[in-house]
XYZ file of C-alpha atoms in Angstrom:
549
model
C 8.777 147.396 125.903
C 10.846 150.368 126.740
C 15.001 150.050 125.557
C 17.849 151.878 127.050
C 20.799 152.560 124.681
C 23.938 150.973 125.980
C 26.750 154.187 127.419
C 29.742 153.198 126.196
C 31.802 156.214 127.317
C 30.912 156.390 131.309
C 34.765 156.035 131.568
C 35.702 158.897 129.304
C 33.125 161.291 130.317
C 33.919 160.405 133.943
C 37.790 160.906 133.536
C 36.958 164.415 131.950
C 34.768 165.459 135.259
C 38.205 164.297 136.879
C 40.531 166.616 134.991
C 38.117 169.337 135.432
C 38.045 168.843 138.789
C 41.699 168.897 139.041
C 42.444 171.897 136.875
C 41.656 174.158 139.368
C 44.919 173.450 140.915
C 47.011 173.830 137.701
C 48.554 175.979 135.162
C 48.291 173.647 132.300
C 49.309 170.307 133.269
C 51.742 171.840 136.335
C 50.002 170.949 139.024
C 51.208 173.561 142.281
C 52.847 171.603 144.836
C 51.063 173.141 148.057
C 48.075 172.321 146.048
C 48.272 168.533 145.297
C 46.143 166.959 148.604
C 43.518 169.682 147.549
C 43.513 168.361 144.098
C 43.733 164.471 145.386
C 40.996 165.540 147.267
C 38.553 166.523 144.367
C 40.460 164.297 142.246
C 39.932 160.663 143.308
C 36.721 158.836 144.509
C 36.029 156.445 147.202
C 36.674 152.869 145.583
C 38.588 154.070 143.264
C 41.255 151.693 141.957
C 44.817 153.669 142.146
C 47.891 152.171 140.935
C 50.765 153.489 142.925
C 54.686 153.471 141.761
C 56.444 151.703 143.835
C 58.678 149.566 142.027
C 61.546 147.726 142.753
C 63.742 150.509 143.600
C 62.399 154.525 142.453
C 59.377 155.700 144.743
C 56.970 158.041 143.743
C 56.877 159.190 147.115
C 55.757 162.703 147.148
C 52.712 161.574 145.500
C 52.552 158.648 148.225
C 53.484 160.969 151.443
C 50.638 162.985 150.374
C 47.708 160.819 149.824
C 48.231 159.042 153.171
C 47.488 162.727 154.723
C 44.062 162.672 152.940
C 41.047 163.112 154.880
C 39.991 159.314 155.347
C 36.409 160.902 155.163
C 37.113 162.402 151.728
C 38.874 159.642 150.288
C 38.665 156.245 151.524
C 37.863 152.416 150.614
C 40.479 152.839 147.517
C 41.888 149.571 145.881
C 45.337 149.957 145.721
C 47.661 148.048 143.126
C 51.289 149.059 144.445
C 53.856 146.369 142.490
C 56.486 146.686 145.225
C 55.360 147.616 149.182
C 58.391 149.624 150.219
C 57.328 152.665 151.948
C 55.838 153.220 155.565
C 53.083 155.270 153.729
C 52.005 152.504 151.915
C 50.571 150.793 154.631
C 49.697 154.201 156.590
C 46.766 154.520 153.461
C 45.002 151.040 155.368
C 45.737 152.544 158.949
C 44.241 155.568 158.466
C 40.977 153.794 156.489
C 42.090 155.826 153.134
C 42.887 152.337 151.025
C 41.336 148.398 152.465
C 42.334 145.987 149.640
C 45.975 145.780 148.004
C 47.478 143.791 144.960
C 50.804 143.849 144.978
C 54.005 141.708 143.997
C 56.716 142.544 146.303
C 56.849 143.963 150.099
C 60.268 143.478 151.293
C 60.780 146.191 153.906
C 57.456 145.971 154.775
C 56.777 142.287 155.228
C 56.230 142.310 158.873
C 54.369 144.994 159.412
C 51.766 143.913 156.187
C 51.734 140.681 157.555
C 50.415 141.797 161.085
C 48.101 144.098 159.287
C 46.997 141.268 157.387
C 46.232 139.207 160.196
C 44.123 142.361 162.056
C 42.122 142.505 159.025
C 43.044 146.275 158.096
C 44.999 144.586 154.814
C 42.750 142.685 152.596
C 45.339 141.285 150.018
C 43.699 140.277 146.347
C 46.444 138.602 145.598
C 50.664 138.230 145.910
C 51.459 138.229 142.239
C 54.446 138.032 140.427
C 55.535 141.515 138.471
C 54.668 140.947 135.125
C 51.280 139.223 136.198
C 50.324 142.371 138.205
C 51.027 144.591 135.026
C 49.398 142.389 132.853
C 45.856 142.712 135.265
C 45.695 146.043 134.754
C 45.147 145.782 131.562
C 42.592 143.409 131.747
C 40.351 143.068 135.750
C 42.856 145.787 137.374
C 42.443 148.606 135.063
C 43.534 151.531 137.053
C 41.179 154.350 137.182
C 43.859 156.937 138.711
C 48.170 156.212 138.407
C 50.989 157.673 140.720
C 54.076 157.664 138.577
C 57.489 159.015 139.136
C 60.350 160.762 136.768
C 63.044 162.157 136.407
C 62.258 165.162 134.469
C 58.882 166.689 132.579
C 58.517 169.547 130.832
C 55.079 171.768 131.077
C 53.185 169.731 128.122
C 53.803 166.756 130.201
C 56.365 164.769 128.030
C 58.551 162.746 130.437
C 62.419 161.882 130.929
C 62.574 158.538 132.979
C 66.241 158.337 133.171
C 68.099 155.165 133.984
C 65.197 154.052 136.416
C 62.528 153.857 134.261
C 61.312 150.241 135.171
C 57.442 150.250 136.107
C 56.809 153.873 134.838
C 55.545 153.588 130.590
C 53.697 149.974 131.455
C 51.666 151.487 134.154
C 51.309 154.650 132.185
C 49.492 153.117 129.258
C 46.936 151.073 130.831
C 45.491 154.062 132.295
C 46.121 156.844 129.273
C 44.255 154.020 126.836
C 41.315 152.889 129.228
C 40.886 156.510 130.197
C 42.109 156.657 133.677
C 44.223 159.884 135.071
C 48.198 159.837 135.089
C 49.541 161.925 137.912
C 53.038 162.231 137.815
C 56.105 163.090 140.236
C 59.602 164.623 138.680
C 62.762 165.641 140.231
C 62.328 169.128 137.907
C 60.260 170.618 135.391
C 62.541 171.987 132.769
C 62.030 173.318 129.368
C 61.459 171.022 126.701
C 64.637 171.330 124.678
C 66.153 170.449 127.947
C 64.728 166.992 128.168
C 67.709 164.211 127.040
C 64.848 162.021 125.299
C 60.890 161.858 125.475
C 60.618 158.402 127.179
C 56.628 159.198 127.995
C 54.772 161.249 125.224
C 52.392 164.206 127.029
C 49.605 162.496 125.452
C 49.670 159.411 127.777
C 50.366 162.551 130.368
C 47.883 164.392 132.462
C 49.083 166.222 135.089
C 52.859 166.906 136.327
C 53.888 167.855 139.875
C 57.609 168.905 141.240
C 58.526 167.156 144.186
C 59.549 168.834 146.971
C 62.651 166.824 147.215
C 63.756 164.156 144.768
C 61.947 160.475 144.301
C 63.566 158.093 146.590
C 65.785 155.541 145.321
C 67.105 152.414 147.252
C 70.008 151.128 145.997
C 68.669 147.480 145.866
C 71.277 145.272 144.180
C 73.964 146.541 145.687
C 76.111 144.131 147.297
C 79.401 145.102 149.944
C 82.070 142.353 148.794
C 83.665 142.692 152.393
C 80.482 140.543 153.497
C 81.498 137.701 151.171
C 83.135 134.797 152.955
C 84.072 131.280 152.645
C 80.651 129.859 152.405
C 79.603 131.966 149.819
C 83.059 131.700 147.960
C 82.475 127.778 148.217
C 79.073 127.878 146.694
C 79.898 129.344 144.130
C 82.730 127.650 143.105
C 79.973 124.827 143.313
C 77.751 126.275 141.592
C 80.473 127.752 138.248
C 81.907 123.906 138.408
C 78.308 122.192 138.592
C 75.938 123.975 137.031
C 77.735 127.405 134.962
C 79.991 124.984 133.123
C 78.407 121.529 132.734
C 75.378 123.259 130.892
C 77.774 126.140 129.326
C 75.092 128.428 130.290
C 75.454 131.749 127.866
C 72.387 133.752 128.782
C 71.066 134.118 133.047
C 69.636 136.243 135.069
C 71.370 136.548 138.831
C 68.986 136.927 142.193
C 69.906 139.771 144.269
C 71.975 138.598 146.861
C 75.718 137.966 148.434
C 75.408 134.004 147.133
C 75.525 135.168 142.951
C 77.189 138.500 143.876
C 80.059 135.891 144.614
C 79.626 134.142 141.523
C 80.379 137.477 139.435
C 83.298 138.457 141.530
C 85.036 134.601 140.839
C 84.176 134.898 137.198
C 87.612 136.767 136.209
C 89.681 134.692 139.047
C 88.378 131.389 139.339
C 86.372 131.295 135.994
C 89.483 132.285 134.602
C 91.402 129.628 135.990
C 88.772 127.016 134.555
C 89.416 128.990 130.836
C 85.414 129.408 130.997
C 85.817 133.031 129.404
C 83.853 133.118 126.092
C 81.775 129.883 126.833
C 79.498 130.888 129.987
C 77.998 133.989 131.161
C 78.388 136.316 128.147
C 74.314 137.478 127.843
C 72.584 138.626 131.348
C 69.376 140.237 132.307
C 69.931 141.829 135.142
C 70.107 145.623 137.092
C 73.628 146.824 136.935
C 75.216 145.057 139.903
C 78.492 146.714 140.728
C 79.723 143.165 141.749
C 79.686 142.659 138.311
C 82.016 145.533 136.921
C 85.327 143.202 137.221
C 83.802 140.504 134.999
C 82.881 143.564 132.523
C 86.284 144.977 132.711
C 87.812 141.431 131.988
C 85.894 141.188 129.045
C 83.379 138.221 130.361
C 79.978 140.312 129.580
C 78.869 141.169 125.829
C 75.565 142.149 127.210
C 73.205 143.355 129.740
C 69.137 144.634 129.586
C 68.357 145.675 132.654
C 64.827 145.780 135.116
C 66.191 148.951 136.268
C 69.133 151.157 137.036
C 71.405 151.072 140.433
C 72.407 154.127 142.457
C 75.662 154.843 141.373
C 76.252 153.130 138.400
C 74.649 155.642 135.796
C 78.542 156.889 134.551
C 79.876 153.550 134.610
C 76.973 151.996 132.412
C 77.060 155.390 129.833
C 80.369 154.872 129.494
C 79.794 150.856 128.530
C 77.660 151.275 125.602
C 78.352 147.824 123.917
C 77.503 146.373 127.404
C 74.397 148.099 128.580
C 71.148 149.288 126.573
C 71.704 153.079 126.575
C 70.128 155.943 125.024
C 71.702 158.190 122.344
C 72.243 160.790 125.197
C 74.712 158.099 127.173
C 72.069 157.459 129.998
C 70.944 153.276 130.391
C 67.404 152.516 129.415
C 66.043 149.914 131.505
C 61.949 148.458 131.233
C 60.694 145.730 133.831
C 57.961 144.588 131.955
C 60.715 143.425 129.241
C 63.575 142.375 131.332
C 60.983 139.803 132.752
C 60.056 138.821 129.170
C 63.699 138.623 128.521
C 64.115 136.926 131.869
C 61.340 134.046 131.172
C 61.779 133.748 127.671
C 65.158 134.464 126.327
C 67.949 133.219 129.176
C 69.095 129.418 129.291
C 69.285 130.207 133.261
C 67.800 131.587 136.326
C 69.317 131.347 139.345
C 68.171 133.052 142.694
C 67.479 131.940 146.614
C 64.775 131.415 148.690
C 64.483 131.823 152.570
C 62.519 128.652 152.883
C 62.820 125.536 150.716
C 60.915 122.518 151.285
C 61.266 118.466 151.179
C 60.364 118.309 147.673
C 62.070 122.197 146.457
C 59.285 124.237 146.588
C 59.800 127.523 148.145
C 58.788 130.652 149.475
C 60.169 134.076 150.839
C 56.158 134.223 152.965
C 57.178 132.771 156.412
C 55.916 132.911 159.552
C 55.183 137.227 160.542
C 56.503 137.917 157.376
C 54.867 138.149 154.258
C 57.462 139.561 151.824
C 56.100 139.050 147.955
C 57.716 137.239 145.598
C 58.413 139.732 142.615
C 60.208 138.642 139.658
C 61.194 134.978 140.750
C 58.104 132.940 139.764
C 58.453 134.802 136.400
C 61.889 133.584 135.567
C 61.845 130.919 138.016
C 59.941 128.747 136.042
C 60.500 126.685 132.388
C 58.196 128.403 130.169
C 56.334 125.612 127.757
C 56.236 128.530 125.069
C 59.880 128.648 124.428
C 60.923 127.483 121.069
C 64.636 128.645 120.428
C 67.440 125.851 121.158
C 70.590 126.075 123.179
C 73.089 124.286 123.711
C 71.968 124.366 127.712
C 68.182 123.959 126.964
C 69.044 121.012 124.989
C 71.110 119.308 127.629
C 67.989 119.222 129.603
C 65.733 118.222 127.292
C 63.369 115.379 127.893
C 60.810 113.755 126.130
C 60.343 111.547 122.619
C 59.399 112.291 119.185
C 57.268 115.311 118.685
C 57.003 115.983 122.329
C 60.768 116.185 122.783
C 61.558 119.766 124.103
C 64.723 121.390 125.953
C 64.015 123.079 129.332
C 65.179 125.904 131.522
C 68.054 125.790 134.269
C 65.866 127.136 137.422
C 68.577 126.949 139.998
C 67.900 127.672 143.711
C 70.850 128.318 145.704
C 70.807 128.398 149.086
C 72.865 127.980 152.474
C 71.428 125.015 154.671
C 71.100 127.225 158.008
C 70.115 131.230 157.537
C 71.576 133.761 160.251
C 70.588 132.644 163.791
C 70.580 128.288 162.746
C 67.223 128.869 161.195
C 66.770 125.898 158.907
C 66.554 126.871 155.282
C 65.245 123.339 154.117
C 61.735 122.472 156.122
C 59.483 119.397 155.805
C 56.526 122.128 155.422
C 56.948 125.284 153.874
C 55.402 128.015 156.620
C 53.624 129.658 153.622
C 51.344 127.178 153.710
C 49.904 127.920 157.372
C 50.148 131.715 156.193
C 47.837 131.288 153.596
C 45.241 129.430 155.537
C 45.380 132.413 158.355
C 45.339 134.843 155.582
C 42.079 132.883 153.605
C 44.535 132.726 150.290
C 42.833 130.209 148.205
C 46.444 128.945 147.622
C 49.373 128.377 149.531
C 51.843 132.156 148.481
C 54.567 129.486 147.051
C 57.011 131.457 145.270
C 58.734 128.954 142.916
C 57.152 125.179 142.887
C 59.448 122.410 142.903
C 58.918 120.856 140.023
C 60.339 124.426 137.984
C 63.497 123.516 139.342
C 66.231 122.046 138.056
C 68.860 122.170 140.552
C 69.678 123.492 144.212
C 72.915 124.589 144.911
C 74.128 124.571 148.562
C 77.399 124.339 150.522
C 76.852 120.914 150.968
C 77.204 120.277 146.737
C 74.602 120.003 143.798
C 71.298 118.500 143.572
C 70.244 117.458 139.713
C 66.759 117.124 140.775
C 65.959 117.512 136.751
C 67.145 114.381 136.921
C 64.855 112.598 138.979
C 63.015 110.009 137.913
C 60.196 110.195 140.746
C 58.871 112.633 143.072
C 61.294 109.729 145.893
C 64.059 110.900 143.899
C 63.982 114.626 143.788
C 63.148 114.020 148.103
C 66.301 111.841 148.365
C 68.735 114.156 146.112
C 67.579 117.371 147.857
C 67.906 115.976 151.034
C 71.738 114.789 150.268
C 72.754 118.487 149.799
C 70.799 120.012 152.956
C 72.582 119.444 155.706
C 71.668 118.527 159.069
C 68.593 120.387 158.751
C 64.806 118.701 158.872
C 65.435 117.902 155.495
C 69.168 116.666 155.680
C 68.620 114.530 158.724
C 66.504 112.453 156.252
C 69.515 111.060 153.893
C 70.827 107.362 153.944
C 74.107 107.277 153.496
C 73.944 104.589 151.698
C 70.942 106.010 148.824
C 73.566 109.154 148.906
C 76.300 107.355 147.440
C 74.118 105.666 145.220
C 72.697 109.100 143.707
C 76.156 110.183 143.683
C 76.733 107.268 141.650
C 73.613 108.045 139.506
C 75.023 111.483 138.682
C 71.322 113.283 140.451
C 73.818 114.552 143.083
C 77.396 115.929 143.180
C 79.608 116.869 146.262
C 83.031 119.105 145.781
C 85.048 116.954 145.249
C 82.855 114.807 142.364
C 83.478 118.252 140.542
C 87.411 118.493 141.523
C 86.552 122.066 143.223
C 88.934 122.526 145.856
C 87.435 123.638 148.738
C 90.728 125.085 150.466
C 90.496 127.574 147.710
C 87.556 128.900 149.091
C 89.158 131.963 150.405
C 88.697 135.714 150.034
C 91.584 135.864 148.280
C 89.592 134.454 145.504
C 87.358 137.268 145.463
C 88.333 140.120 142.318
C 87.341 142.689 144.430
C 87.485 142.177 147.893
C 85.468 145.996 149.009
C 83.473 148.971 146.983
C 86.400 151.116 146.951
C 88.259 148.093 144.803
C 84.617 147.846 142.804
C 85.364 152.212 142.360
C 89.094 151.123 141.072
C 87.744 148.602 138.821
C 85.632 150.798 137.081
C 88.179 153.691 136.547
C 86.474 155.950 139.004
C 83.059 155.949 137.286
C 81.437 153.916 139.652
C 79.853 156.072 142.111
C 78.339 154.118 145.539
C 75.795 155.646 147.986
C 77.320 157.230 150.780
C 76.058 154.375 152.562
C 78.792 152.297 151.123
C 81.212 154.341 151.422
C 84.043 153.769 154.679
C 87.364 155.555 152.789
């Protein structure tokens, strides 16, 4: 009986026939630009699994341009994990035959085209995950053998300055530096290494360094235009301060991205004011630095903020906030996904966020029909986590249970409008995510946040308290009461309405004595971005998209 013995470093020794490969094209770990598809090329292996940076907002998109002008016959059949799907490149890697399966979490600006792509077969999706769940896979079934990062600066050894965007960049890093898989790296510059402002990457975890030939892309994501805001939004949230912000004297939340909380922030220092909620609700937040925010900072509302990442234009406004925002000792924010959505599931009485599709009994989904977006952070914060232990005063007001098995929960608020832009119905007997799974042979329906997470849905109509709910009839009946005359609406009796009005599991305006001829812009504490720039003294500094002074 012959033995073999076991090879327990086939990653190691293969990872140092990668870097040998790749040397060829470097002086040290400086990789020369007009060189990197050459070293791709010799670099990375057909299957290979290659996690790609996009995140939320910063693109490592030199690195991405240039794979997806690989020879398909050199490089092809890769697995690509790529958290957020923003770039056409992306999905020009399955056109051109270079990359056929994706896991990702997010694919906003791409959600019609992957969901086409999907259908034709060129997209085989592993799975939609949520963020931290895709980070967490590659350290275990997902383990990257080559990453695509992006930073600010480097110097030659390789030790990296992330800046104020450094969200997916050190959690992506070390699964491949410790399971010996190559880190590839984008910067805006290559400086000297007494020029760096901090080491936010070591050069060990670093193996090679490229300068872009123009800097990373960054989308200004969670920026929101307060001239969009009108009385529908203003009305909501006056709901939603009245109903939910106060009631539970929420301290610690985390805000969606969208015109529906960006209202919420901009009422704080008017109408919150009015309602002397200052010091009781809203002081802790996990969130990216929202400029529709700044007026509730200036008014002394916020004693904190940990963000998922930075915002263009808001990197002098948040180093010159340092009791506000987590900074560095050279002035410039720190921010770190991975523990914002920690943060976000474990540590904040409160999510709140929106869905495009809501169904009869509150589950939702942003996967509809032709688009198939991702769901991101949502289902991470979006849902009570059982492991919570810590008491507040708005976890206890929801708590449930007897004895030993009493525990607090989570406010998972959904807040929506009843009808979307063109009279689409938000609220739908059938979620169209289910139909898109089937097509796309998902083993599960891509539901984004489940119905029984949440607590309460917030719409123009008033407030449903579906934690309330006493049967699965209920939390129907109550949502249904606040949804208009959509599919959903049209199925409210008057008569159970008034009952569950009665019963406290619903509440219109005027059950929480807001005034909904107040509802006005006038409302608003800044009413455009150029009164967001006053607000902030002039250190606010808005894309030139947002600019019209």
């Amino acid at each position: 009986m012959t033995t073999t013995t076991p090879r327990w470093d086939s990653r190691r020794t293969a990872k140092a026939e990668r870097l040998q490969a790749g040397s060829r094209y470097c002086t040290g770990k400086e990789i020369t630009p007009d060189k990197l598809g050459d070293l791709f090329h010799d670099l990375i292996r057909p299957g290979d699994r290659v996690a790609l940076e996009g995140d939320n907002q910063k693109q490592a998109d030199f690195l991405s341009r240039t794979l997806a002008d690989c020879d398909p016959s050199r490089i092809n059949n890769l697995h690509m994990v790529i958290s957020s799907v923003s770039r056409p490149e992306h999905l020009d890697l399955f056109d051109r035959g270079i990359a056929t399966k994706l896991d990702l979490a997010y694919a906003g600006p791409q959600s019609v085209r992957i969901a086409q792509m999907v259908e034709d077969g060129t997209v085989h999706i592993g799975a939609i995950h949520t963020y931290v769940e895709l980070y967490a896979r590659m350290f275990v079934d997902l383990a990257p053998d080559v990453v695509l990062l992006c930073a600010e600066l480097a110097d030659r050894h390789g030790n990296l300055y992330t800046g104020a965007n450094t969200e997916d960049t050190p959690t992506i890093a070390e699964a491949a530096a410790f399971h010996d898989g190559v880190v590839i790296v984008q910067v805006n510059e290559i400086v000297d290494t007494a020029s760096l402002p901090r080491v936010d990457i070591p050069s060990g975890w670093v193996d090679f360094v490229v300068q872009a030939d123009r800097p990373f892309y960054l989308e200004p994501l969670f920026t929101r235009d307060p001239r969009h805001i009108g009385p529908v939004e203003i009305l909501k949230a006056m709901i939603a301060i009245r109903g939910v912000y106060e009631r539970h004297q929420v301290i610690s939340l985390n805000h969606g991205v969208g015109f529906d909380t960006a209202a919420i922030e901009l009422l704080l220092p008017t109408y919150g004011e009015t309602l002397g909620l200052k010091g009781t609700i809203a002081r802790h937040w996990v969130l990216n630095p929202h400029p529709t925010l700044i007026p509730a900072i200036e008014s002394g509302w916020v004693d904190s903020i940990h963000s998922f990442g930075g915002e263009a234009g808001m990197n002098r406004y948040a180093a010159a906030r340092p009791d506000v925002f987590f900074t560095g000792a050279d002035g410039s924010l720190r921010s770190n996904r991975v523990l914002a959505q920690l943060a976000g599931q474990y540590a904040i009485d409160m999510f709140i966020g929106s869905s495009l599709q809501i169904d009869a009994e509150a589950n939702s989904s942003t996967v509809t029909d032709g688009r198939l977006s991702g769901f991101g952070g949502a289902p991470n914060m979006g849902h009570d986590p059982h492991g919570r232990r810590h008491t507040s005063a708005a976890w206890l007001d929801l708590a449930h249970g007897d004895g030993a098995g009493r525990r607090g929960r989570k406010l998972v608020v959904q807040m929506a409008q009843t009808f979307r832009q063109g009279g689409v119905p938000t609220f739908v007997e059938t979620l169209d995510a289910v139909t898109v799974g089937e097509q796309a042979g998902m083993p599960l329906p891509p539901v984004m946040i489940y119905g029984d997470d949440v607590s309460h849905v917030v719409t123009e109509e008033g407030v449903a308290y579906l934690y309330k709910a006493h049967s699965l009839a209920d939390r129907r009946a109550a949502l249904a009461a606040i949804a208009g005359v959509t599919p959903v609406g049209r199925t409210a009796h008057p008569q159970q309405v008034e009952a569950l009005r009665s019963d406290g599991l619903v509440a219109f305006p005027e059950d929480l004595e807001v005034e909904t001829r107040l509802a006005d812009r006038s409302l608003l504490a800044a009413r455009s971005i150029e009164d967001l720039v006053a607000w902030s003294g002039g250190l606010y500094e808005p894309p030139s998209q947002f600019r019209d002074w």
